[in-house]
Amino acid sequence: MSSHPDPTSPSASRASAGEGTLLEARGISKSFGGVHALEDADFSCEAGEIHALLGANGAGKSTLVKVLSGVQRADAGTIALGGETVSFAGPADAARHGVATVFQELSLFPHLTVAENILIGHQPTGFLGQISQRRMRAEVRGLFDSLGVDHIAPGAHVSDLSLADRQLVEIFKALSKKPKLLILDEGTSALGRKEVQRLFDLLRKLKAGGTSVIFISHRMSEIREFVDRMTIFRNGRHVATVKAAEASDGEIVEMMLGQRVERSFPEKTAVETNAPPLLELSGFSAGSGLHDISLSLRRGEVLGLAGLEGQGQGTLLLALFGAYRGIGGEVTIAGKPAKVASPWDAKASGIALIPEDRKTEGLVLPMSVRENITFSVLGRLGRFGFVSPAKEKAFVARMMERLAVKAASMELPARSLSGGNQQKLVLAKWLETGADVFLFYDPTRGIDVGTKQAFYELIVGLTREGKGVILYSTETSELIGLCHRVAVMDDGRIALTLQGDDITEQDILAASLGVGRGRGEGAAVMEAAQ
Amino acid sequence: MILRRYKTSLLAIVGLVLLLGYYWYQQPLIVSPFGFRLLANQGTTLALAALAQLTVVLTGGVDLSVGAIVSLSNAIAATYMGDSPWSVFGVVLLTLGAGAGAGLVNGLLVAYGRIQPIIVTLATLYVYSGFALLIRPQPGGSVPGYYASTLTGAWGWLPYSLIVLLVITLAFRMPIMRSRLGTAIYAVGDNPGGAHMSGINVPRTLVSAYVIGGVLAACAGLFLTAQTTSGDATVGTSYTLNSVAAVVFGGAILGGGRGVALGPIVAAFFISIIISVLFAAGVSSFYQSVFQGAILILVLMFGNAWTLRARNRLTVLRS
């Protein structure tokens, strides 16, 4: 049980030395309805190492995680933990064996407190079995303190936390079981730059304490610097395991995709600068989160929203889509005043939103691919309020082809698709509603490189058709690669708008932090703005 | 923190205070030891039934058999109780056991039979009503006078029924809800998939919630028997839907995961007393149920106007 390595020894060399294997999975196969999610897959993880698991959509990462954490049973294969063959009866059993997992779908209880969520199932109890709230909060506070988290109150309700903080709570929930092996499935997808750094520090401390971490993320450049080894999966099989320092980004992507793919952005659409704006906001505001926003968007243009996390970028998109009350200012679309008092007003005005959380705001997960795609255009697919099945099927088939949605059948529930394909469904829903303005809320969060690329093509494709796009992304490279202009937001206002060659990582960061760079146009404009 | 916990009960409390204020204005005599006793006895049965309903609703289910369990308990108690303290004690235990058994069957069917709660409990509603009729084909039976007065009497201004309700709530239900099982009940209602992922035994939690509900419904039946001092196999019918109404009015969400005992208890008194208030106000008995329904709708609309003031409507829809 206690095979924790000596924390003083350099764990990086220990990991590569091949001694002290903590987890060894061999020949794992798992299929769902004839589709092989995993086929004779191997995976192993050393004690006290941070191990990244990489792969494109449908490579089998999530299935492997579910098998390793006891959520699903493999059809074939063995798992050994510390040299002993194990078979988990369920997630609780896996946790008893020292394997704790943070899943892609958050398993939190929004209406319980942070402390209750973290300690659920093993709360400290008194002699009558009553839970001691005081001891519970103290325990959670201790857990937070030990890893340097001080901004979340143990007594707060999870429903009041930001997505990033919820993810931290989820991670602490796994940590509270004092695991030997912590599995993070897309653990950083909702986190901003600062939070990711904090998480990495936290994981390094865990590793120093002898805990192994399996880490799944699409942010390859971010995780490289702190993982020891990487395992690449493709089509349900193990492709390679390499030391993080020994493979280049290009090589890894190549292994993930099976072919050499440069991550490149399609050429930006040329925008006619004299054309009248498609969308114009003046003095636009929403409660205390958004003040006096004035901007314009031309046809064919991609306007980026940047800034530190939570500076009003999301609020701006949601308010434009009518999700907020008490909005002020003027919105005009193609020269006419537009009403955005509610999402249906916004839709009627020609605005489409690809929302932040595709699972709850973008899709109805239990419903089929077909139903999800046709929700917003049902009125057009039939007559007298009845939907014509033939027209509907033809429409769905066309959209699936256009967006290259990978699904065995259009009748499958949206839940069964991978993250990238789910996101495509969200977009498919809006493509033919006649919308002119597309709002993207961090659309490539948690989806793999190949699908990201497809999304870039789609966004640029929209601009070629004369649509206008407002893109909020937490990945600066996307803003640089796709946007004609980038508005950097700070405290609910637009602090600065960068254009053309001024859209660089440095300029965006400098503007986000409110500091000058002392070079180029960006700094000059910013000084003028102050 | 504590205020926040009970915020959902606020609507019911304000509603009851206003209703009692109006009642007092119409009928000053209610502010007397006798009036207090009357008011307390009037609401206790429904309050207990609402606690039963709440426990099940928290898991995301609904228990349509609450009324049938009340009837069944009433039939058992009034038929077998006898006169000696020992037989009274034994029959009270038997009745509670019957309630627990009824809840157990509901729970097993929901948790392991994988049938939707509303259908399971609709079916058992008929079964338990049938048992009640078998035990007590015609209204009748009796309970000893001391049994009735112990539960429905009063000590000066303090009605015993409130003490009974308080003891059942604080000494039976609250310790359970504050245990790991209680948190598990909230968790299962809030996010069943997450509960499973968190290592909670979801089926066992569901079964426990229905058993607790069954016991509380039997408590309601036992109190009702003290009030009516006789048995009637159909006496509990109205408690099913009224308990659901009390739970919702009391701030719980039918989807599960949210709600505290205070709100439904207060709401149960509101719903129980409103008929008397309408009578005191001189509303014709033909219109009483119309008014009763209309008042409930108005009150709930007023309460919802509060939540709809939230700025981001997504948060309202999400919650």
PDB file of N, CA and C in Angstrom, chain A residues 269-318:
ATOM      1  N   THR A 269     -10.052  36.875 -44.183  1.00  0.00           N
ATOM      2  CA  THR A 269     -10.812  37.451 -45.285  1.00  0.00           C
ATOM      3  C   THR A 269     -10.521  38.951 -45.381  1.00  0.00           C
ATOM      4  N   ALA A 270     -10.371  39.429 -46.595  1.00  0.00           N
ATOM      5  CA  ALA A 270     -10.151  40.861 -46.759  1.00  0.00           C
ATOM      6  C   ALA A 270     -11.433  41.615 -46.435  1.00  0.00           C
ATOM      7  N   VAL A 271     -11.314  42.651 -45.633  1.00  0.00           N
ATOM      8  CA  VAL A 271     -12.507  43.400 -45.234  1.00  0.00           C
ATOM      9  C   VAL A 271     -12.504  44.750 -45.930  1.00  0.00           C
ATOM     10  N   GLU A 272     -13.646  45.092 -46.470  1.00  0.00           N
ATOM     11  CA  GLU A 272     -13.764  46.390 -47.124  1.00  0.00           C
ATOM     12  C   GLU A 272     -13.892  47.462 -46.060  1.00  0.00           C
ATOM     13  N   THR A 273     -12.901  48.298 -45.957  1.00  0.00           N
ATOM     14  CA  THR A 273     -12.878  49.217 -44.829  1.00  0.00           C
ATOM     15  C   THR A 273     -13.921  50.332 -44.955  1.00  0.00           C
ATOM     16  N   ASN A 274     -14.352  50.605 -46.178  1.00  0.00           N
ATOM     17  CA  ASN A 274     -15.305  51.705 -46.341  1.00  0.00           C
ATOM     18  C   ASN A 274     -16.753  51.259 -46.173  1.00  0.00           C
ATOM     19  N   ALA A 275     -16.950  49.952 -46.181  1.00  0.00           N
ATOM     20  CA  ALA A 275     -18.318  49.450 -46.107  1.00  0.00           C
ATOM     21  C   ALA A 275     -18.960  49.863 -44.783  1.00  0.00           C
ATOM     22  N   PRO A 276     -20.277  50.065 -44.800  1.00  0.00           N
ATOM     23  CA  PRO A 276     -20.960  50.415 -43.545  1.00  0.00           C
ATOM     24  C   PRO A 276     -20.881  49.233 -42.589  1.00  0.00           C
ATOM     25  N   PRO A 277     -20.836  49.518 -41.288  1.00  0.00           N
ATOM     26  CA  PRO A 277     -20.704  48.412 -40.333  1.00  0.00           C
ATOM     27  C   PRO A 277     -21.938  47.514 -40.332  1.00  0.00           C
ATOM     28  N   LEU A 278     -21.693  46.224 -40.067  1.00  0.00           N
ATOM     29  CA  LEU A 278     -22.777  45.261 -39.951  1.00  0.00           C
ATOM     30  C   LEU A 278     -23.427  45.404 -38.587  1.00  0.00           C
ATOM     31  N   LEU A 279     -22.596  45.471 -37.580  1.00  0.00           N
ATOM     32  CA  LEU A 279     -23.089  45.584 -36.205  1.00  0.00           C
ATOM     33  C   LEU A 279     -22.421  46.790 -35.572  1.00  0.00           C
ATOM     34  N   GLU A 280     -23.223  47.582 -34.890  1.00  0.00           N
ATOM     35  CA  GLU A 280     -22.638  48.726 -34.214  1.00  0.00           C
ATOM     36  C   GLU A 280     -23.234  48.839 -32.821  1.00  0.00           C
ATOM     37  N   LEU A 281     -22.353  48.981 -31.852  1.00  0.00           N
ATOM     38  CA  LEU A 281     -22.810  49.185 -30.482  1.00  0.00           C
ATOM     39  C   LEU A 281     -22.380  50.572 -30.061  1.00  0.00           C
ATOM     40  N   SER A 282     -23.287  51.305 -29.403  1.00  0.00           N
ATOM     41  CA  SER A 282     -22.809  52.543 -28.802  1.00  0.00           C
ATOM     42  C   SER A 282     -23.372  52.673 -27.392  1.00  0.00           C
ATOM     43  N   GLY A 283     -22.483  52.904 -26.489  1.00  0.00           N
ATOM     44  CA  GLY A 283     -22.862  53.044 -25.077  1.00  0.00           C
ATOM     45  C   GLY A 283     -23.534  51.810 -24.525  1.00  0.00           C
ATOM     46  N   PHE A 284     -23.178  50.644 -25.054  1.00  0.00           N
ATOM     47  CA  PHE A 284     -23.821  49.405 -24.638  1.00  0.00           C
ATOM     48  C   PHE A 284     -23.362  49.035 -23.226  1.00  0.00           C
ATOM     49  N   SER A 285     -24.326  48.680 -22.358  1.00  0.00           N
ATOM     50  CA  SER A 285     -23.950  48.331 -20.996  1.00  0.00           C
ATOM     51  C   SER A 285     -24.885  47.251 -20.471  1.00  0.00           C
ATOM     52  N   ALA A 286     -24.433  46.535 -19.462  1.00  0.00           N
ATOM     53  CA  ALA A 286     -25.268  45.535 -18.813  1.00  0.00           C
ATOM     54  C   ALA A 286     -24.935  45.518 -17.335  1.00  0.00           C
ATOM     55  N   GLY A 287     -25.811  46.128 -16.548  1.00  0.00           N
ATOM     56  CA  GLY A 287     -25.647  46.128 -15.094  1.00  0.00           C
ATOM     57  C   GLY A 287     -24.270  46.580 -14.673  1.00  0.00           C
ATOM     58  N   SER A 288     -23.691  45.863 -13.722  1.00  0.00           N
ATOM     59  CA  SER A 288     -22.400  46.278 -13.196  1.00  0.00           C
ATOM     60  C   SER A 288     -21.256  45.587 -13.936  1.00  0.00           C
ATOM     61  N   GLY A 289     -21.585  44.708 -14.906  1.00  0.00           N
ATOM     62  CA  GLY A 289     -20.521  43.924 -15.536  1.00  0.00           C
ATOM     63  C   GLY A 289     -19.991  44.513 -16.829  1.00  0.00           C
ATOM     64  N   LEU A 290     -20.695  45.495 -17.368  1.00  0.00           N
ATOM     65  CA  LEU A 290     -20.344  45.979 -18.700  1.00  0.00           C
ATOM     66  C   LEU A 290     -20.671  47.465 -18.771  1.00  0.00           C
ATOM     67  N   HIS A 291     -19.689  48.277 -19.159  1.00  0.00           N
ATOM     68  CA  HIS A 291     -19.938  49.711 -19.184  1.00  0.00           C
ATOM     69  C   HIS A 291     -19.582  50.319 -20.526  1.00  0.00           C
ATOM     70  N   ASP A 292     -20.500  51.083 -21.067  1.00  0.00           N
ATOM     71  CA  ASP A 292     -20.200  52.000 -22.162  1.00  0.00           C
ATOM     72  C   ASP A 292     -19.356  51.366 -23.271  1.00  0.00           C
ATOM     73  N   ILE A 293     -19.847  50.253 -23.803  1.00  0.00           N
ATOM     74  CA  ILE A 293     -19.110  49.588 -24.870  1.00  0.00           C
ATOM     75  C   ILE A 293     -19.543  50.176 -26.214  1.00  0.00           C
ATOM     76  N   SER A 294     -18.598  50.679 -26.958  1.00  0.00           N
ATOM     77  CA  SER A 294     -18.895  51.117 -28.311  1.00  0.00           C
ATOM     78  C   SER A 294     -17.950  50.385 -29.248  1.00  0.00           C
ATOM     79  N   LEU A 295     -18.530  49.703 -30.206  1.00  0.00           N
ATOM     80  CA  LEU A 295     -17.681  49.017 -31.173  1.00  0.00           C
ATOM     81  C   LEU A 295     -18.455  48.817 -32.459  1.00  0.00           C
ATOM     82  N   SER A 296     -17.730  48.503 -33.512  1.00  0.00           N
ATOM     83  CA  SER A 296     -18.408  48.200 -34.757  1.00  0.00           C
ATOM     84  C   SER A 296     -17.759  46.971 -35.382  1.00  0.00           C
ATOM     85  N   LEU A 297     -18.575  46.271 -36.145  1.00  0.00           N
ATOM     86  CA  LEU A 297     -18.113  45.044 -36.774  1.00  0.00           C
ATOM     87  C   LEU A 297     -18.566  45.095 -38.223  1.00  0.00           C
ATOM     88  N   ARG A 298     -17.630  44.892 -39.149  1.00  0.00           N
ATOM     89  CA  ARG A 298     -18.006  44.912 -40.556  1.00  0.00           C
ATOM     90  C   ARG A 298     -18.232  43.499 -41.066  1.00  0.00           C
ATOM     91  N   ARG A 299     -18.861  43.421 -42.199  1.00  0.00           N
ATOM     92  CA  ARG A 299     -19.042  42.109 -42.828  1.00  0.00           C
ATOM     93  C   ARG A 299     -17.681  41.505 -43.151  1.00  0.00           C
ATOM     94  N   GLY A 300     -17.528  40.232 -42.902  1.00  0.00           N
ATOM     95  CA  GLY A 300     -16.269  39.569 -43.223  1.00  0.00           C
ATOM     96  C   GLY A 300     -15.190  39.751 -42.177  1.00  0.00           C
ATOM     97  N   GLU A 301     -15.555  40.415 -41.090  1.00  0.00           N
ATOM     98  CA  GLU A 301     -14.527  40.726 -40.101  1.00  0.00           C
ATOM     99  C   GLU A 301     -14.639  39.807 -38.882  1.00  0.00           C
ATOM    100  N   VAL A 302     -13.468  39.483 -38.297  1.00  0.00           N
ATOM    101  CA  VAL A 302     -13.455  38.782 -37.021  1.00  0.00           C
ATOM    102  C   VAL A 302     -12.911  39.753 -35.981  1.00  0.00           C
ATOM    103  N   LEU A 303     -13.751  40.069 -34.998  1.00  0.00           N
ATOM    104  CA  LEU A 303     -13.320  40.941 -33.913  1.00  0.00           C
ATOM    105  C   LEU A 303     -13.045  40.060 -32.707  1.00  0.00           C
ATOM    106  N   GLY A 304     -11.842  40.148 -32.187  1.00  0.00           N
ATOM    107  CA  GLY A 304     -11.490  39.335 -31.030  1.00  0.00           C
ATOM    108  C   GLY A 304     -11.751  40.066 -29.737  1.00  0.00           C
ATOM    109  N   LEU A 305     -12.069  39.320 -28.697  1.00  0.00           N
ATOM    110  CA  LEU A 305     -12.175  39.895 -27.363  1.00  0.00           C
ATOM    111  C   LEU A 305     -11.076  39.262 -26.521  1.00  0.00           C
ATOM    112  N   ALA A 306     -10.256  40.099 -25.891  1.00  0.00           N
ATOM    113  CA  ALA A 306      -9.171  39.578 -25.077  1.00  0.00           C
ATOM    114  C   ALA A 306      -9.204  40.241 -23.714  1.00  0.00           C
ATOM    115  N   GLY A 307      -8.232  39.924 -22.918  1.00  0.00           N
ATOM    116  CA  GLY A 307      -8.144  40.494 -21.579  1.00  0.00           C
ATOM    117  C   GLY A 307      -7.996  39.391 -20.569  1.00  0.00           C
ATOM    118  N   LEU A 308      -7.770  39.773 -19.308  1.00  0.00           N
ATOM    119  CA  LEU A 308      -7.698  38.767 -18.260  1.00  0.00           C
ATOM    120  C   LEU A 308      -9.068  38.121 -18.137  1.00  0.00           C
ATOM    121  N   GLU A 309      -9.089  37.004 -17.479  1.00  0.00           N
ATOM    122  CA  GLU A 309     -10.374  36.305 -17.387  1.00  0.00           C
ATOM    123  C   GLU A 309     -11.393  37.128 -16.601  1.00  0.00           C
ATOM    124  N   GLY A 310     -12.634  37.101 -17.076  1.00  0.00           N
ATOM    125  CA  GLY A 310     -13.717  37.722 -16.324  1.00  0.00           C
ATOM    126  C   GLY A 310     -13.713  39.234 -16.338  1.00  0.00           C
ATOM    127  N   GLN A 311     -13.258  39.849 -17.411  1.00  0.00           N
ATOM    128  CA  GLN A 311     -13.274  41.307 -17.496  1.00  0.00           C
ATOM    129  C   GLN A 311     -14.470  41.791 -18.305  1.00  0.00           C
ATOM    130  N   GLY A 312     -15.423  40.937 -18.523  1.00  0.00           N
ATOM    131  CA  GLY A 312     -16.643  41.352 -19.226  1.00  0.00           C
ATOM    132  C   GLY A 312     -16.762  40.791 -20.629  1.00  0.00           C
ATOM    133  N   GLN A 313     -15.789  40.007 -21.061  1.00  0.00           N
ATOM    134  CA  GLN A 313     -15.837  39.457 -22.423  1.00  0.00           C
ATOM    135  C   GLN A 313     -17.071  38.567 -22.578  1.00  0.00           C
ATOM    136  N   GLY A 314     -17.228  37.659 -21.599  1.00  0.00           N
ATOM    137  CA  GLY A 314     -18.369  36.749 -21.642  1.00  0.00           C
ATOM    138  C   GLY A 314     -19.678  37.508 -21.495  1.00  0.00           C
ATOM    139  N   THR A 315     -19.695  38.488 -20.585  1.00  0.00           N
ATOM    140  CA  THR A 315     -20.901  39.277 -20.366  1.00  0.00           C
ATOM    141  C   THR A 315     -21.328  39.981 -21.646  1.00  0.00           C
ATOM    142  N   LEU A 316     -20.344  40.507 -22.367  1.00  0.00           N
ATOM    143  CA  LEU A 316     -20.654  41.219 -23.605  1.00  0.00           C
ATOM    144  C   LEU A 316     -21.355  40.288 -24.589  1.00  0.00           C
ATOM    145  N   LEU A 317     -20.830  39.083 -24.761  1.00  0.00           N
ATOM    146  CA  LEU A 317     -21.443  38.153 -25.706  1.00  0.00           C
ATOM    147  C   LEU A 317     -22.852  37.769 -25.245  1.00  0.00           C
ATOM    148  N   LEU A 318     -22.984  37.447 -23.954  1.00  0.00           N
ATOM    149  CA  LEU A 318     -24.289  37.028 -23.451  1.00  0.00           C
ATOM    150  C   LEU A 318     -25.291  38.167 -23.519  1.00  0.00           C
TER     151      LEU A 318
END
